[in-house]
Amino acid sequence: MLQIQDISVSYGKRGALALKNISLEMKPGEILGVVGESGSGKSTLLRAVLGCLPGEGYVSQGDILFEGNSLLTCSGEEWRRLRGREISIIFQDSGAMINPIRRIGSQFVEYILTHEHMSRREAWNRGAKMLEGMGLPQGERMMRSYPFQLSGGMRQRVGIAMAMTFQPKLLLADEPTSALDVSTQAQIVRQMLKLRESYGTGILVVTHNLGVAAYMADRILVMRQGQVVEAGSREEILGNPKEAYTKELLASVPAMGGERFV
Ligand SMILES: Nc1ncnc2c1ncn2[C@@H]1O[C@H](COP(=O)(O)OP(=O)(O)OP(=O)(O)O)[C@@H](O)[C@H]1O
Ligand SMILES: [Mg+2]
């Protein structure tokens, strides 16, 4: 489904490379966890896939293929078709993306209508249903709420519900639980696993919390300073890490929801 072939990313011509020779592959429905310290290039990797590197960022070599087609040569029109429908993204704090002074419902309806033709009523119902599917009871009431009336965990569920509206094949998640308390973290992680079960969504989840990756991911990729340190199945990385850096990460895993998954 997704193939990243030996890409490098640089922010501006003179800057050091933020990513160096990264390759990875994801099968449909697979969950890949990308872990590494702050500044290791995790967000850069996600943004490169989505074609939205900030500032002067650009892919200086290599290619990114989604279902066999290069994403690097996509036109604006092609991206409009892909984003949201085939590939979706959620961030650390979806609350920051949601306008705080507009009701959830009006934003959700607008989001749906930019991607699909239907009546406002239908879009509203679809939104409410998605919210309930993400474990938010009373979708209707949520739709009528303002973001500031919701907890951080609820807002994150809203963000994920929006991202999943069109059942994308690939969900890119950048620190989806990092802004949440540990018990909410565990709930959101379980909810994301359910999404994979229900829709077969492949998830590329970036996290500095190896516990989250350990719980969710089929495979784990460890990054440091823009390079892949080590990659393998969850069992390989957790049970038999080869690199000293991976061992260091493993030794410093926080507990999640009162449990340690590593
Ligand atoms: N907009 C930007 N302009 C210039 N350099 C950037 C920009 N965004 C990121 N970088 C650089 O790219 C490198 C990787 O940053 P990135 O944000 O991808 O790391 P990260 O692994 O997501 O870190 P964190 O865990 O803190 O989110 C860093 O050296 C950073 O300084
Ligand atoms: Mg980041």
Short mmCIF file of C-alpha atoms and ligand atoms in Angstrom, two decimals, residues 11-12 16-19 36-45 53-57 92 174-175 206-208 223 226, ligand 1:
data_model
loop_
_atom_site.label_atom_id
_atom_site.label_comp_id
_atom_site.label_asym_id
_atom_site.label_seq_id
_atom_site.Cartn_x
_atom_site.Cartn_y
_atom_site.Cartn_z
CA TYR A 11 14.48 22.09 5.19
CA GLY A 12 16.03 24.63 2.86
CA ALA A 16 21.18 19.60 7.37
CA LEU A 17 19.06 16.68 6.21
CA ALA A 18 16.06 16.09 8.50
CA LEU A 19 15.62 12.61 7.02
CA GLY A 36 12.33 8.00 18.47
CA GLU A 37 13.41 10.97 20.54
CA SER A 38 12.33 14.54 19.93
CA GLY A 39 13.79 15.93 16.71
CA SER A 40 14.49 12.50 15.22
CA GLY A 41 12.31 13.28 12.20
CA LYS A 42 9.07 11.43 12.97
CA SER A 43 6.74 14.31 12.10
CA THR A 44 8.84 15.15 9.07
CA LEU A 45 8.31 11.60 7.83
CA LEU A 53 6.25 19.63 4.74
CA PRO A 54 6.32 22.96 6.54
CA GLY A 55 8.50 25.90 5.58
CA GLU A 56 11.12 25.16 2.98
CA GLY A 57 10.96 21.42 3.54
CA GLN A 92 -1.32 15.34 18.82
CA ASP A 174 1.28 12.04 14.86
CA GLU A 175 1.48 11.59 18.64
CA VAL A 206 4.31 8.27 15.33
CA THR A 207 4.97 8.36 19.04
CA HIS A 208 7.81 9.01 21.43
CA MET A 223 14.45 6.57 14.37
CA GLY A 226 16.73 11.42 10.73
N1 LIG B 1 9.56 23.83 9.70
C1 LIG B 1 10.83 23.45 9.89
N2 LIG B 1 11.86 24.20 9.42
C2 LIG B 1 13.14 23.81 9.59
N3 LIG B 1 13.51 22.69 10.21
C3 LIG B 1 12.55 21.90 10.70
C4 LIG B 1 11.15 22.24 10.58
N4 LIG B 1 10.41 21.26 11.16
C5 LIG B 1 11.32 20.36 11.63
N5 LIG B 1 12.59 20.73 11.37
C6 LIG B 1 13.81 19.98 11.73
O1 LIG B 1 13.72 18.65 11.30
C7 LIG B 1 14.23 17.76 12.27
C8 LIG B 1 13.16 16.71 12.62
O2 LIG B 1 12.04 17.36 13.24
P1 LIG B 1 10.66 16.62 13.48
O3 LIG B 1 9.69 17.64 13.86
O4 LIG B 1 10.35 15.78 12.31
O5 LIG B 1 11.03 15.68 14.72
P2 LIG B 1 10.07 14.77 15.62
O6 LIG B 1 10.73 13.45 15.69
O7 LIG B 1 8.69 14.84 15.13
O8 LIG B 1 10.20 15.46 17.05
P3 LIG B 1 9.08 15.61 18.21
O9 LIG B 1 9.06 14.29 18.94
O10 LIG B 1 9.64 16.70 19.08
O11 LIG B 1 7.77 15.96 17.59
C9 LIG B 1 14.66 18.60 13.45
O12 LIG B 1 16.05 18.76 13.39
C10 LIG B 1 13.96 19.91 13.24
O13 LIG B 1 14.74 20.97 13.72
#
